[in-house]
Tab-separated table of C-alpha atoms and ligand atoms in Angstrom:
chain	number	residue	atom	x	y	z
A	1	MET	CA	9.540	1.135	18.470
A	2	PRO	CA	6.182	1.792	16.796
A	3	HIS	CA	5.469	0.862	13.204
A	4	TYR	CA	6.033	3.926	11.037
A	5	LYS	CA	4.669	4.547	7.548
A	6	LEU	CA	5.344	7.753	5.625
A	7	TYR	CA	2.973	8.785	2.821
A	8	TYR	CA	4.447	11.246	0.345
A	9	PHE	CA	4.944	11.869	-3.353
A	10	ASP	CA	7.999	10.371	-5.023
A	11	VAL	CA	9.994	13.596	-4.604
A	12	ARG	CA	12.020	15.298	-1.851
A	13	SER	CA	10.017	18.506	-1.459
A	14	ARG	CA	8.298	18.563	1.985
A	15	GLY	CA	8.681	14.838	2.680
A	16	GLU	CA	12.440	14.433	2.584
A	17	VAL	CA	13.184	15.926	6.003
A	18	ILE	CA	11.116	13.090	7.476
A	19	ARG	CA	13.023	10.446	5.512
A	20	LEU	CA	16.320	12.047	6.598
A	21	LEU	CA	15.304	11.948	10.275
A	22	PHE	CA	14.586	8.219	10.052
A	23	HIS	CA	17.927	7.609	8.365
A	24	LEU	CA	19.782	9.803	10.871
A	25	ALA	CA	18.321	7.703	13.704
A	26	ASP	CA	18.836	4.475	11.731
A	27	GLU	CA	15.174	3.588	12.329
A	28	LYS	CA	13.033	1.568	9.925
A	29	PHE	CA	9.944	3.015	8.244
A	30	ASP	CA	7.746	2.206	5.266
A	31	ASP	CA	8.527	4.831	2.648
A	32	GLU	CA	5.205	4.847	0.781
A	33	ARG	CA	5.872	6.945	-2.331
A	34	PHE	CA	3.208	7.612	-4.911
A	35	MET	CA	2.605	9.509	-8.131
A	36	MET	CA	0.176	12.401	-8.556
A	37	GLU	CA	-2.276	10.078	-10.379
A	38	GLU	CA	-2.488	7.833	-7.287
A	39	TRP	CA	-3.002	10.705	-4.847
A	40	GLY	CA	-6.717	11.176	-5.593
A	41	ALA	CA	-7.576	7.849	-3.974
A	42	LEU	CA	-5.461	8.572	-0.885
A	43	LYS	CA	-6.356	12.221	-0.253
A	44	SER	CA	-9.636	11.559	1.572
A	45	GLN	CA	-7.881	9.146	3.959
A	46	MET	CA	-5.500	11.848	5.217
A	47	PRO	CA	-6.253	14.045	8.279
A	48	LEU	CA	-5.955	17.338	6.346
A	49	GLY	CA	-6.278	16.055	2.781
A	50	GLN	CA	-2.571	16.794	2.300
A	51	CYS	CA	0.741	15.025	2.628
A	52	PRO	CA	3.295	14.321	4.033
A	53	VAL	CA	1.495	12.110	6.535
A	54	LEU	CA	3.191	9.846	9.046
A	55	GLU	CA	1.223	6.859	10.317
A	56	VAL	CA	2.372	5.696	13.751
A	57	ASP	CA	0.857	2.338	14.723
A	58	GLY	CA	-2.200	3.266	12.639
A	59	VAL	CA	-2.508	6.877	13.886
A	60	LYS	CA	-2.037	9.444	11.122
A	61	ILE	CA	-0.190	12.745	11.722
A	62	SER	CA	-0.146	15.563	9.166
A	63	GLN	CA	1.922	18.793	8.858
A	64	THR	CA	5.629	18.536	8.095
A	65	THR	CA	6.785	20.379	11.207
A	66	ALA	CA	4.490	18.406	13.555
A	67	ILE	CA	5.876	15.150	12.142
A	68	ALA	CA	9.509	16.298	12.200
A	69	ARG	CA	9.157	17.626	15.767
A	70	TYR	CA	7.563	14.354	16.899
A	71	LEU	CA	10.433	12.358	15.377
A	72	GLY	CA	12.925	14.772	16.931
A	73	HIS	CA	11.526	13.884	20.352
A	74	GLN	CA	11.252	10.169	19.584
A	75	PHE	CA	14.852	9.988	18.397
A	76	HIS	CA	16.391	12.377	20.981
A	77	ARG	CA	17.051	14.979	18.322
A	78	ALA	CA	15.137	17.789	20.069
A	79	GLY	CA	15.832	20.355	22.790
A	80	THR	CA	16.366	19.010	26.279
A	81	ASN	CA	14.392	21.709	28.102
A	82	ALA	CA	11.325	23.847	27.387
A	83	ILE	CA	13.232	26.977	26.409
A	84	ASP	CA	15.526	25.144	23.970
A	85	CYS	CA	12.463	23.420	22.467
A	86	ALA	CA	10.787	26.821	22.064
A	87	ARG	CA	13.879	28.344	20.434
A	88	LEU	CA	14.108	25.413	18.036
A	89	ASP	CA	10.408	25.814	17.242
A	90	MET	CA	11.021	29.502	16.475
A	91	MET	CA	13.752	28.554	13.985
A	92	ALA	CA	11.619	25.786	12.495
A	93	GLU	CA	8.833	28.322	11.894
A	94	VAL	CA	11.289	30.455	9.918
A	95	VAL	CA	12.187	27.443	7.771
A	96	GLN	CA	8.503	26.570	7.347
A	97	GLU	CA	7.720	30.173	6.299
A	98	PHE	CA	10.593	30.076	3.798
A	99	MET	CA	9.381	26.740	2.417
A	100	SER	CA	5.855	28.171	2.006
A	101	ALA	CA	6.844	31.629	0.708
A	102	ASP	CA	5.557	32.858	-2.633
A	103	GLY	CA	8.406	31.628	-4.852
A	104	MET	CA	9.863	28.818	-2.760
A	105	GLY	CA	6.378	27.443	-2.089
A	106	LYS	CA	5.731	27.032	-5.815
A	107	PHE	CA	9.238	26.008	-6.874
A	108	SER	CA	8.647	22.234	-6.579
A	109	ARG	CA	5.590	22.535	-8.815
A	110	VAL	CA	7.636	24.466	-11.377
A	111	LEU	CA	10.332	21.773	-11.222
A	112	ILE	CA	7.898	18.913	-11.823
A	113	GLY	CA	6.133	20.780	-14.628
A	114	MET	CA	2.837	21.389	-12.817
A	115	LEU	CA	3.301	25.129	-13.364
A	116	PRO	CA	4.294	26.411	-16.815
A	117	ASP	CA	7.053	28.831	-15.698
A	118	ASN	CA	10.613	28.656	-17.002
A	119	LYS	CA	12.637	27.079	-14.190
A	120	ASP	CA	15.707	29.357	-14.335
A	121	GLN	CA	13.691	32.544	-14.675
A	122	PHE	CA	11.336	31.513	-11.855
A	123	PHE	CA	14.294	30.739	-9.612
A	124	LYS	CA	15.916	34.106	-10.328
A	125	GLU	CA	12.788	36.231	-10.062
A	126	LYS	CA	10.758	34.423	-7.390
A	127	VAL	CA	12.970	32.130	-5.301
A	128	ILE	CA	16.048	34.333	-4.851
A	129	PRO	CA	13.987	37.106	-3.129
A	130	ASP	CA	12.722	34.466	-0.682
A	131	ILE	CA	16.304	33.324	-0.017
A	132	GLU	CA	17.338	36.940	0.553
A	133	LYS	CA	14.518	37.370	3.062
A	134	TYR	CA	14.911	34.158	5.077
A	135	ALA	CA	18.554	33.026	4.779
A	136	PRO	CA	19.929	35.971	6.839
A	137	LEU	CA	17.658	34.959	9.734
A	138	ILE	CA	18.967	31.399	9.777
A	139	GLU	CA	22.521	32.644	9.218
A	140	LYS	CA	22.152	34.837	12.343
A	141	PHE	CA	20.941	31.923	14.516
A	142	LEU	CA	23.879	29.796	13.328
A	143	LEU	CA	26.349	32.576	14.078
A	144	GLU	CA	24.887	33.049	17.571
A	145	ASN	CA	25.436	29.355	18.315
A	146	GLY	CA	29.131	29.598	17.449
A	147	ASN	CA	30.970	28.069	14.568
A	148	ASN	CA	29.877	24.437	14.748
A	149	GLY	CA	27.382	24.462	11.862
A	150	LEU	CA	24.391	23.865	14.150
A	151	LEU	CA	21.435	26.013	15.204
A	152	LEU	CA	21.457	25.092	18.876
A	153	GLY	CA	23.898	23.209	21.071
A	154	ASP	CA	26.404	20.721	19.724
A	155	ARG	CA	24.286	17.824	18.445
A	156	GLU	CA	22.184	17.776	15.263
A	157	THR	CA	18.493	18.354	16.034
A	158	TRP	CA	15.416	17.889	13.847
A	159	VAL	CA	15.541	21.630	13.054
A	160	ASP	CA	19.128	21.397	11.771
A	161	VAL	CA	17.986	18.629	9.437
A	162	PHE	CA	14.885	20.603	8.414
A	163	ALA	CA	16.903	23.747	7.652
A	164	ALA	CA	19.732	21.879	5.900
A	165	GLU	CA	17.336	19.931	3.677
A	166	THR	CA	15.223	22.977	2.811
A	167	PHE	CA	18.175	25.225	1.947
A	168	SER	CA	20.114	22.488	0.145
A	169	LYS	CA	17.278	22.255	-2.366
A	170	VAL	CA	18.036	25.751	-3.679
A	171	ILE	CA	21.576	24.572	-4.460
A	172	ASP	CA	20.535	21.182	-5.857
A	173	TYR	CA	17.605	22.404	-7.968
A	174	GLY	CA	18.219	26.144	-8.324
A	175	SER	CA	21.812	27.301	-8.586
A	176	PRO	CA	25.074	25.920	-7.063
A	177	ASP	CA	26.077	29.412	-5.895
A	178	ALA	CA	22.679	30.394	-4.453
A	179	LEU	CA	23.930	30.343	-0.845
A	180	ASP	CA	27.466	31.651	-1.319
A	181	ALA	CA	26.602	34.753	0.727
A	182	TYR	CA	25.607	32.552	3.694
A	183	PRO	CA	28.698	30.591	4.837
A	184	HIS	CA	27.073	29.383	8.068
A	185	ILE	CA	24.144	27.849	6.176
A	186	LEU	CA	26.673	26.147	3.890
A	187	ALA	CA	28.440	24.832	7.018
A	188	LEU	CA	25.106	23.525	8.356
A	189	ILE	CA	24.357	21.733	5.072
A	190	ASN	CA	27.867	20.335	5.055
A	191	ARG	CA	27.580	19.081	8.619
A	192	VAL	CA	24.145	17.474	8.264
A	193	PHE	CA	24.861	15.823	4.915
A	194	ASN	CA	28.217	14.533	6.132
A	195	HIS	CA	26.688	12.681	9.059
A	196	PRO	CA	27.586	9.056	8.217
A	197	ASN	CA	23.971	7.779	8.341
A	198	ILE	CA	22.677	10.579	6.137
A	199	LYS	CA	25.651	10.377	3.785
A	200	LYS	CA	25.036	6.664	3.286
A	201	TYR	CA	21.339	7.200	2.498
A	202	VAL	CA	21.932	10.130	0.139
A	203	ALA	CA	24.625	8.188	-1.754
A	204	SER	CA	22.051	5.540	-2.693
A	205	ARG	CA	19.028	7.837	-2.962
A	206	LYS	CA	17.400	7.953	-6.356
A	207	GLN	CA	17.380	11.282	-8.156
A	208	THR	CA	13.990	13.007	-8.171
A	209	PRO	CA	12.921	16.105	-10.105
A	210	ALA	CA	12.139	18.138	-6.960
B	301	GSH	N1	1.525	22.887	5.734
B	301	GSH	C1	1.560	21.582	5.142
B	301	GSH	C2	1.443	21.732	3.638
B	301	GSH	C3	1.291	20.383	2.975
B	301	GSH	C4	1.181	20.494	1.468
B	301	GSH	O1	1.044	21.583	0.880
B	301	GSH	N2	1.231	19.326	0.824
B	301	GSH	C5	1.118	19.243	-0.601
B	301	GSH	C6	2.314	18.507	-1.193
B	301	GSH	S1	3.838	19.317	-0.810
B	301	GSH	C7	-0.119	18.402	-0.949
B	301	GSH	O2	-0.544	17.561	-0.180
B	301	GSH	N3	-0.648	18.615	-2.150
B	301	GSH	C8	-1.741	17.834	-2.665
B	301	GSH	C9	-3.093	18.360	-2.266
B	301	GSH	O3	-3.204	19.384	-1.562
B	301	GSH	O4	-4.068	17.727	-2.698
B	301	GSH	C10	2.840	20.844	5.541
B	301	GSH	O5	3.854	21.502	5.785
B	301	GSH	O6	2.827	19.614	5.609
């Protein structure tokens, strides 16, 4: 296996899906976490001046979905043919759009105090409309795949982990009932976070503000 090093802030936000994929596969990686004050010195060393960044034997990869997809293939958590890979990519793009939408995209910054908004009001006025736009799409894909809590096939893929992590944040940081109208997304979250490797990691994971 290559030597892996993940660069990300000391929060879940966009970086956590990558940590979860390593834990799911039970593969070692350097989890390089830093504070905002330390980021200035690192920014110019990153391919796009943003993080998360995964360094693989010295080669740096940027963009959350590119990293998660790469790990999905490395760890046999991807589609097994071109059409399944394309369908998973389609679903991942929906999750990425949700994560970058107007409210959801700013929510982490509200949570860590970088934006002055009131957290509860912001969640209600800005994040819930994003949930209402994107959750039905993911709910539909889950329904089409049957009742096993997965987006495609019968084994957790990188996109299941990506979707579960992204949607679970609205429960963990927004409101416990935020996804009550989407039982299949709740089943996905339940399935991913009950995988023994992920469960073990999350049980010992430190609490972060976002
Ligand atoms: N499309 C990129 C967005 C990356 C992004 O916005 N990263 C933020 C942190 S979540 C960042 O690096 N902010 C610091 C900066 O831009 O200087 C991805 O999904 O990885």
